[in-house]
Amino acid sequence: MDLSHIFNLKKIAITAFCAVFLVAAHAQEHENTDSASVEPVETETGHADKEAPISETILHHIADSHEWHFWGEGEHKVAIPLPVILVTKNGIVTFLSNKHDQDEHGKEVFEEKGQQLVNFHGGYYYPTAAANHEGEYVVLDQYKVPTNEKPLDLSITKNVASMLISVVVILFVFISIANAYKKRVGKAPKGMQSLFEPIIIFVRDDIAKPQLGHRYKGFMPYLLTVFFFVWINNLMGIIPFFPGGANLTGNISVTAMLALCTFILTNVNGKKNYWGHVFTPHVPWWLYPLMIPVEIIGLFTKPIALMIRLFANITAGHILILSLLSLIFILKSVAAAGVAVPFVLFISVIELVVGFIQAFIFTILSALFIGMAVEEHAEH
Amino acid sequence: MLLALNPLVKPDPGLFIWATVAFLLLFILLRAFAWKPIVAALDERERNIEDALSKAEMAKQEMAKLTSENEQLLKQARAERDAILKEAKELKDQIVSDAKKSAQTEGNKLIEKAKLEINAQKAAAMAEVKSQVVSLSLEIAEKVLRKQFEDQGKQQALVNDLLKEVKLN
């Protein structure tokens, strides 16, 4: 199993990342030294809080949202409102997000279908009986996070909408490719078919076959789906405006879902050899009390590493781009754009590569874990 | 509470549920309508290409075999032709020599016959000539005798001579 080329690529990417992080860190220093004189930074939500730090803006951009924001603040905001679906104690409540987004500080309690709710920074909570000293109907803990109960939020958020768009795009692309294969039996590929065929063959020959051997066929649909789902969403995340811009694959819920799929697939397909490795490891019996828990933890660390790797890589890229753009506001100078924009462009190009590499790594590691589980005979 | 520190690592149950639904739907639909036909088509095409290549290789080998076979055949045919020609020549030689031999013997026979005939004719001719000569000689002798014995005295003289010659013992 030769993975050295992957790690080489990864090394290059990491080096590039480190280089840019240094620049970003430098910028951070600037921010710290200038913080006293920093002009009020405009934030998307038009916070009254004029001293809102840049990091909050960035985190807000990366986080999920109930609307698809284009430009403008407050009254002049241009955004696509997305449907909010809440499973409350009184049943399912639905409304468009722009109906209740004038107040995001939990100061106005509204009622939908007889259910009292309050909007606090884009999250919907059950309000407390009385407002606190700031007029908010929520109870905040030391981290300013409401401790109120909240309904299950099944809204079509920006991430969900983006994901649904990506699902439609992927379905359209690959079903039309499949039809092309049916129509042009035995002929050379053409158009979209010839664009994606090398990638499909890459997934088959460089990911599935080396890891899974002759059992690769059954796992091809999963590996291909994961690869293209992650890749297409990584790419859509790089697009800064509609229909992209959602940080879907940089959201831990989504990567957790993908990692969980790999985890289930791994353990459901685990053969005798795999479980034997966990419960009767090749060590003296008196080490079993130590080794068996370690092996069991090992079962879980693999998908958790998968989850965190994808999430962290993609989120880091988004943070980098936003940090570089924030330089313009931190330095209060349009001239900073002369530095920041080329850097953003550079990072964006790296993100294109990272988007592919992360999709590849997620898929190859999934294949590797499944391959270890389905292996019949131990090689050591 | 550690998770609450950073909203980034706080899992969102709603998004998790939607992601699960969307991903499973995507997986099921793609598996049925995209991956199966695509992977099958790719396998099929690769198999076809491999088949075509091996067939071409086989055809090449067949061709080479045929060529060498042809050469073999040609060689054989040439050898056979040579053999036939040789045989024909031998046959011809034999026929010619046979003909010569039989002609010789026939000729010899004829010559022999002719010689015998000639000898016979010669003998016949000689016999005739002899008989002619005898009769002529007798005629001549008769005539001579007649002439000689026309005179009596001469007859007597001869008788006397003859008698003298005959000495009675």
XYZ file of C-alpha atoms in Angstrom:
549
model
C 0.000 0.000 0.000
C 1.771 3.064 -1.212
C 0.328 6.177 0.275
C 3.502 8.224 0.204
C 2.315 10.345 -2.684
C -0.781 11.332 -0.723
C 1.273 12.381 2.214
C 3.635 14.276 -0.025
C 0.721 16.221 -1.418
C -0.554 16.723 2.075
C 2.839 17.942 3.157
C 2.880 20.546 0.421
C -0.603 21.661 1.368
C 0.359 21.812 5.031
C 3.476 23.802 4.231
C 1.424 26.256 2.241
C -1.073 26.456 5.043
C 1.633 27.097 7.612
C 3.100 29.837 5.477
C -0.223 31.553 5.210
C -0.988 31.032 8.879
C 2.168 32.935 9.683
C 0.894 35.793 7.580
C -2.473 35.538 9.284
C -0.824 35.474 12.701
C 1.062 38.573 11.720
C -2.194 40.190 10.761
C -3.607 39.131 14.108
C -0.769 40.986 15.806
C -1.656 44.019 13.789
C -5.191 43.667 14.944
C -4.084 43.460 18.550
C -1.828 46.493 18.350
C -4.417 48.483 16.479
C -7.362 47.277 18.459
C -7.530 50.486 20.386
C -8.037 52.446 17.227
C -10.043 49.901 15.267
C -13.006 51.498 13.635
C -16.343 49.941 14.286
C -16.389 46.879 12.121
C -19.555 46.346 10.242
C -21.034 42.971 10.899
C -23.611 41.145 8.883
C -26.235 41.233 11.535
C -25.768 44.917 12.129
C -24.984 44.421 15.765
C -25.337 47.420 17.925
C -22.084 46.202 19.366
C -19.656 48.434 17.446
C -16.537 46.847 18.888
C -17.465 43.376 17.676
C -14.236 41.533 17.031
C -13.351 40.303 13.602
C -13.366 36.708 14.804
C -17.060 36.953 15.619
C -17.799 38.129 12.100
C -15.770 35.310 10.681
C -17.428 32.724 12.873
C -20.778 34.130 11.915
C -19.917 33.693 8.252
C -18.813 30.141 8.757
C -21.759 29.163 10.902
C -25.078 27.982 9.584
C -27.846 30.497 9.017
C -31.593 30.650 8.486
C -31.211 32.904 5.456
C -29.044 33.133 2.390
C -27.498 36.534 2.772
C -26.277 38.562 -0.212
C -25.488 42.101 0.953
C -26.741 44.972 3.091
C -27.669 45.208 6.733
C -30.828 45.668 8.737
C -33.612 47.257 6.711
C -31.654 47.173 3.434
C -30.653 43.578 3.722
C -30.885 41.511 0.548
C -31.206 37.866 1.423
C -33.210 34.777 0.541
C -35.285 33.855 3.584
C -35.301 30.124 4.181
C -38.091 28.116 5.791
C -37.835 27.475 9.501
C -39.227 24.156 10.665
C -39.359 23.651 14.418
C -40.543 20.526 16.177
C -41.940 22.140 19.316
C -43.851 20.823 22.270
C -47.041 21.929 20.492
C -46.246 20.228 17.210
C -44.450 21.308 14.093
C -44.154 25.052 13.555
C -43.124 26.479 10.188
C -42.538 30.035 9.001
C -40.139 31.919 6.751
C -37.049 33.139 8.528
C -37.579 36.787 7.569
C -40.843 36.833 9.515
C -39.066 36.876 12.859
C -35.544 38.140 12.166
C -35.925 41.794 13.133
C -34.949 40.979 16.677
C -32.125 38.517 17.230
C -31.436 39.277 20.853
C -34.243 37.412 22.472
C -36.006 40.619 23.416
C -39.237 39.994 21.500
C -41.285 36.920 22.146
C -43.370 35.856 19.165
C -46.053 33.262 18.840
C -46.457 30.709 16.068
C -49.282 28.163 16.283
C -49.740 28.943 19.932
C -46.094 28.282 20.655
C -44.142 31.110 22.215
C -40.612 31.395 20.815
C -37.709 33.787 20.937
C -34.909 34.366 18.399
C -31.459 34.630 19.916
C -28.639 35.052 17.378
C -30.440 32.946 14.808
C -31.372 30.199 17.245
C -34.964 29.619 18.329
C -35.588 29.007 22.045
C -38.523 28.672 24.377
C -38.588 32.021 26.170
C -38.267 32.344 29.898
C -41.253 33.680 31.759
C -39.688 37.065 32.399
C -36.968 39.127 30.712
C -33.569 39.443 32.369
C -32.043 42.816 33.214
C -31.111 43.398 29.531
C -34.628 42.694 28.390
C -33.772 39.281 26.992
C -36.157 36.402 27.502
C -33.277 33.948 27.807
C -30.968 32.826 30.565
C -27.328 33.071 29.536
C -24.490 31.045 30.994
C -20.938 32.314 31.488
C -20.195 31.824 27.756
C -23.263 33.855 26.741
C -24.987 30.718 25.512
C -28.672 30.453 26.390
C -29.503 27.623 28.748
C -33.146 27.704 27.681
C -34.794 24.632 26.284
C -35.093 24.755 22.519
C -37.265 22.978 19.991
C -35.693 20.558 17.529
C -34.689 22.780 14.653
C -35.337 20.961 11.364
C -35.166 24.153 9.310
C -33.992 24.276 5.760
C -30.983 26.327 6.733
C -28.364 27.691 4.372
C -26.316 24.508 4.782
C -29.317 22.256 4.216
C -30.393 24.249 1.164
C -26.873 24.182 -0.207
C -26.705 20.454 0.417
C -30.024 19.890 -1.340
C -28.768 21.909 -4.314
C -25.592 19.845 -4.367
C -27.642 16.632 -4.184
C -29.734 17.765 -7.143
C -26.604 18.760 -9.080
C -24.861 15.457 -8.337
C -27.950 13.446 -9.230
C -28.425 15.367 -12.468
C -24.770 15.084 -13.472
C -24.293 11.420 -12.737
C -27.650 10.158 -13.910
C -27.143 11.965 -17.208
C -23.665 10.436 -17.401
C -25.144 7.020 -16.705
C -27.652 7.584 -19.505
C -24.824 8.577 -21.798
C -23.135 5.275 -20.990
C -26.349 3.413 -21.772
C -26.893 5.321 -25.006
C -23.331 5.168 -26.257
C -22.521 1.561 -25.459
C -19.025 0.632 -26.528
C -18.224 4.126 -27.776
C -15.639 6.577 -26.534
C -16.849 8.934 -23.760
C -18.022 12.401 -24.715
C -18.618 15.691 -22.946
C -19.385 15.412 -19.237
C -18.829 11.695 -19.488
C -15.195 12.167 -20.453
C -14.767 14.799 -17.739
C -15.861 12.509 -14.911
C -14.781 9.143 -16.247
C -11.112 9.574 -15.271
C -12.203 10.578 -11.764
C -14.499 7.583 -11.436
C -11.687 5.350 -12.665
C -9.339 7.105 -10.241
C -11.679 6.270 -7.349
C -11.887 2.696 -8.546
C -8.231 2.035 -9.374
C -6.451 4.209 -6.831
C -8.840 4.134 -3.898
C -11.087 1.094 -3.952
C -8.912 -1.586 -5.542
C -5.700 -1.089 -3.512
C -7.578 -0.987 -0.189
C -10.338 -3.496 -0.750
C -8.788 -5.921 -3.202
C -11.251 -8.152 -4.987
C -14.112 -7.071 -2.684
C -14.034 -3.535 -4.074
C -17.161 -3.888 -6.217
C -19.681 -3.869 -3.402
C -18.252 -0.735 -1.841
C -17.872 1.260 -5.059
C -21.289 2.992 -4.817
C -20.578 4.185 -1.272
C -17.036 5.340 -2.032
C -18.079 7.138 -5.210
C -21.020 8.803 -3.454
C -18.859 9.961 -0.548
C -16.127 11.168 -2.855
C -18.370 13.225 -5.092
C -20.577 14.454 -2.229
C -17.555 15.759 -0.335
C -15.781 17.080 -3.402
C -18.747 18.888 -4.961
C -19.677 20.421 -1.606
C -16.070 21.463 -0.983
C -16.099 23.207 -4.351
C -19.480 24.819 -3.728
C -18.157 26.067 -0.408
C -15.394 27.961 -2.183
C -17.884 29.877 -4.340
C -18.391 33.055 -2.307
C -22.003 33.734 -3.354
C -25.246 31.926 -4.117
C -25.551 28.979 -4.741
C -22.292 28.386 -2.888
C -20.802 29.923 0.177
C -22.264 27.491 2.658
C -19.602 25.887 4.804
C -21.241 22.485 4.540
C -18.278 20.093 4.577
C -16.698 22.387 7.202
C -19.666 21.723 9.473
C -19.056 19.097 12.089
C -22.614 17.736 11.887
C -22.142 16.835 8.237
C -18.684 15.344 8.662
C -19.989 13.470 11.705
C -22.762 12.013 9.545
C -20.269 10.930 6.882
C -17.896 9.473 9.450
C -20.800 7.642 11.074
C -21.688 6.075 7.704
C -18.120 4.817 7.336
C -18.153 3.612 10.961
C -21.381 1.658 10.460
C -20.207 0.238 7.146
C -16.891 -0.782 8.697
C -18.380 -2.566 11.676
C -21.303 -4.142 9.848
C -18.863 -5.656 7.366
C -16.304 -6.577 10.026
C -15.149 -10.156 9.582
C -13.968 -12.615 12.195
C -10.408 -11.433 11.772
C -11.359 -7.826 12.490
C -13.256 -8.587 15.684
C -10.582 -11.075 16.671
C -8.097 -8.261 16.429
C -10.210 -6.226 18.828
C -11.095 -8.837 21.423
C -8.153 -11.228 21.210
C -5.209 -9.046 20.230
C -1.819 -10.608 19.558
C -0.379 -9.871 22.999
C 0.161 -11.967 26.164
C -3.174 -12.646 27.881
C -2.323 -10.543 30.939
C -2.152 -7.457 28.712
C -5.775 -7.992 27.642
C -7.248 -5.675 30.294
C -5.112 -2.932 28.813
C -5.261 -3.813 25.137
C -8.951 -4.572 24.701
C -10.090 -1.119 25.892
C -7.409 0.448 23.688
C -8.635 -1.528 20.690
C -12.237 -0.595 21.433
C -11.266 3.072 21.692
C -9.424 2.559 18.394
C -12.695 1.579 16.720
C -14.084 5.008 17.528
C -11.026 7.170 17.049
C -10.789 6.263 13.386
C -14.155 7.751 12.345
C -13.693 10.631 14.789
C -10.382 11.445 13.110
C -12.164 11.293 9.760
C -14.818 13.667 11.018
C -12.377 16.188 12.479
C -9.952 16.079 9.556
C -12.506 17.094 6.958
C -14.222 19.610 9.227
C -10.969 21.258 10.314
C -9.423 21.414 6.864
C -12.396 23.012 5.194
C -13.212 25.350 8.054
C -9.578 26.412 8.256
C -9.647 27.336 4.583
C -12.765 29.429 5.023
C -11.343 31.139 8.098
C -8.144 31.903 6.217
C -9.919 33.535 3.318
C -12.150 35.570 5.610
C -9.166 36.575 7.788
C -7.268 37.821 4.782
C -10.261 39.801 3.585
C -10.689 41.199 7.109
C -7.213 42.680 6.804
C -8.789 45.409 4.704
C -11.053 46.359 7.623
C -8.419 45.861 10.294
C -5.938 48.121 8.521
C -8.739 50.546 7.573
C -7.251 50.944 4.135
C -8.386 50.008 0.664
C -4.697 49.664 -0.176
C -4.625 46.562 2.010
C -6.792 44.942 -0.621
C -3.740 45.015 -2.885
C -2.162 42.475 -0.585
C -5.224 40.740 0.751
C -6.968 40.003 -2.552
C -4.004 38.304 -4.262
C -3.516 36.295 -1.085
C -7.186 35.356 -1.049
C -6.853 34.312 -4.659
C -3.813 32.227 -3.799
C -5.570 30.565 -0.860
C -8.655 29.990 -2.987
C -6.557 28.109 -5.503
C -5.049 26.081 -2.671
C -8.585 25.481 -1.431
C -9.470 24.027 -4.823
C -6.644 21.540 -4.364
C -7.505 20.938 -0.715
C -11.131 20.373 -1.662
C -10.047 17.547 -3.932
C -7.411 16.172 -1.568
C -9.781 16.105 1.387
C -12.428 14.317 -0.637
C -9.749 11.868 -1.739
C -8.408 11.369 1.792
C -11.838 10.902 3.287
C -12.644 8.314 0.638
C -9.330 6.475 0.768
C -9.386 6.303 4.564
C -12.974 5.048 4.486
C -11.854 2.423 1.997
C -8.855 1.611 4.174
C -10.962 1.141 7.326
C -13.511 -0.975 5.480
C -10.666 -2.887 3.847
C -9.139 -3.684 7.240
C -12.529 -4.847 8.483
C -13.322 -7.141 5.565
C -9.858 -8.677 5.391
C -10.134 -12.442 5.885
C -6.619 -13.335 6.987
C -4.242 -11.474 9.220
C -1.008 -10.543 7.489
C 1.039 -10.247 10.653
C -19.643 22.785 28.510
C -16.398 22.590 26.599
C -18.317 22.316 23.353
C -20.175 25.502 24.090
C -16.888 27.383 23.932
C -16.825 27.272 20.179
C -19.965 27.207 18.093
C -17.967 25.544 15.317
C -17.670 22.220 17.082
C -21.226 22.204 18.391
C -23.157 19.578 16.483
C -26.455 20.715 15.100
C -29.055 17.937 15.323
C -31.273 19.439 12.623
C -28.457 19.619 10.114
C -27.314 16.143 11.110
C -30.768 14.726 10.400
C -31.084 16.570 7.091
C -27.574 15.541 6.065
C -28.334 11.912 6.876
C -31.567 11.978 4.896
C -30.011 13.783 1.944
C -26.906 11.639 1.869
C -28.790 8.354 2.134
C -31.209 9.480 -0.561
C -28.298 10.507 -2.748
C -26.566 7.196 -2.088
C -29.633 5.087 -2.883
C -30.525 7.030 -6.029
C -26.979 7.175 -7.329
C -26.392 3.509 -6.607
C -29.475 2.523 -8.538
C -29.382 4.980 -11.424
C -25.786 6.083 -11.802
C -23.052 3.945 -10.309
C -24.371 0.583 -11.398
C -24.671 1.420 -15.099
C -21.484 3.517 -15.075
C -19.313 0.924 -13.362
C -20.835 -1.832 -15.465
C -20.240 0.148 -18.656
C -16.648 0.877 -17.685
C -16.005 -2.781 -16.895
C -17.692 -3.827 -20.103
C -15.627 -1.425 -22.160
C -12.394 -2.448 -20.514
C -13.236 -6.056 -21.167
C -14.011 -5.236 -24.776
C -10.717 -3.443 -25.218
C -8.839 -6.325 -23.659
C -10.719 -8.780 -25.854
C -9.980 -6.746 -28.953
C -6.310 -6.548 -28.077
C -6.000 -10.260 -27.408
C -7.944 -10.984 -30.578
C -5.591 -8.797 -32.572
C -2.662 -10.622 -31.032
C -4.255 -13.939 -31.918
C -4.914 -12.785 -35.469
C -1.297 -11.751 -35.736
C -0.143 -15.133 -34.581
C -2.574 -16.855 -36.903
C -1.268 -14.723 -39.749
C 2.309 -15.640 -38.956
C 1.330 -19.284 -38.769
C -0.476 -19.077 -42.083
C 2.482 -17.385 -43.723
C 4.897 -20.009 -42.533
C 2.461 -22.696 -43.579
C 2.197 -21.144 -46.999
C 5.928 -21.104 -47.312
C 6.053 -24.707 -46.278
C 3.457 -25.553 -48.872
C 5.296 -23.641 -51.537
C 8.511 -25.422 -50.703
C 6.769 -28.738 -50.801
C 5.163 -27.922 -54.131
C 8.485 -26.876 -55.554
C 10.133 -30.061 -54.382
C 7.294 -32.108 -55.822
C 7.558 -30.340 -59.140
C 11.269 -31.007 -59.230
C 10.678 -34.636 -58.453
C 8.040 -34.936 -61.166
C 10.281 -33.268 -63.705
C 13.138 -35.553 -62.810
C 10.967 -38.602 -63.106
C 9.635 -37.445 -66.447
C 13.132 -36.939 -67.714
C 14.147 -40.357 -66.581
C 11.145 -41.846 -68.212
C 11.897 -40.038 -71.406
C 15.487 -41.184 -71.356
C 14.398 -44.710 -70.780
C 11.852 -44.609 -73.563
C 14.371 -43.149 -75.925
C 16.988 -45.705 -75.024
C 14.456 -48.507 -75.223
C 13.362 -47.304 -78.624
C 16.940 -47.089 -79.735
C 17.664 -50.572 -78.543
C 14.629 -52.104 -80.124
C 15.334 -50.224 -83.352
C 18.853 -51.590 -83.282
C 17.722 -55.164 -82.788
C 15.036 -54.818 -85.390
C 17.544 -53.345 -87.794
C 20.000 -56.113 -87.062
C 17.307 -58.663 -87.606
C 16.353 -57.086 -90.908
C 19.965 -56.917 -91.979
C 20.415 -60.561 -91.058
C 17.350 -61.496 -92.998
C 18.475 -59.428 -95.946
C 21.868 -61.105 -95.835
C 20.293 -64.534 -95.821
C 18.053 -63.571 -98.687
C 20.935 -62.126 -100.558
C 22.924 -65.283 -99.974
C 20.050 -67.427 -101.045
C 19.511 -65.329 -104.145
C 23.213 -65.436 -104.800
C 23.290 -69.170 -104.420
C 20.270 -69.492 -106.659
C 21.858 -67.215 -109.188
C 25.114 -69.138 -109.020
C 23.300 -72.400 -109.468
C 21.523 -71.045 -112.475
C 24.692 -69.632 -113.851
C 26.360 -73.016 -113.282
C 23.622 -74.865 -114.946
C 23.717 -72.402 -117.821
C 27.465 -72.763 -118.003
C 27.117 -76.567 -117.945
C 24.556 -76.626 -120.638
C 26.492 -74.132 -122.666
C 29.686 -76.061 -122.129
C 27.947 -79.264 -123.077
C 26.550 -77.620 -126.195
C 29.905 -76.187 -126.995
C 31.546 -79.497 -126.297
C 28.986 -81.304 -128.391
C 29.465 -78.861 -131.142
C 33.241 -79.155 -130.868
C 33.065 -82.894 -130.707
C 30.750 -83.050 -133.586
C 33.047 -80.958 -135.554
C 36.082 -83.028 -134.595
C 34.463 -86.301 -135.162
C 33.142 -85.455 -138.544
C 36.376 -86.973 -139.839
C 36.620 -90.785 -139.226
C 40.324 -90.922 -139.106
C 40.448 -88.512 -136.301
C 37.983 -90.569 -134.452
C 40.220 -93.541 -134.834
C 43.275 -91.660 -133.808
C 41.559 -90.521 -130.641
C 40.415 -93.955 -129.864
C 43.889 -95.079 -130.321
C 45.261 -92.433 -128.158
C 42.808 -93.253 -125.471
C 43.543 -96.848 -125.832
C 47.217 -96.200 -125.512
C 46.622 -94.338 -122.413
C 44.628 -97.130 -120.980
C 47.236 -99.586 -119.968
C 45.755 -102.828 -119.293
C 47.470 -104.542 -116.595
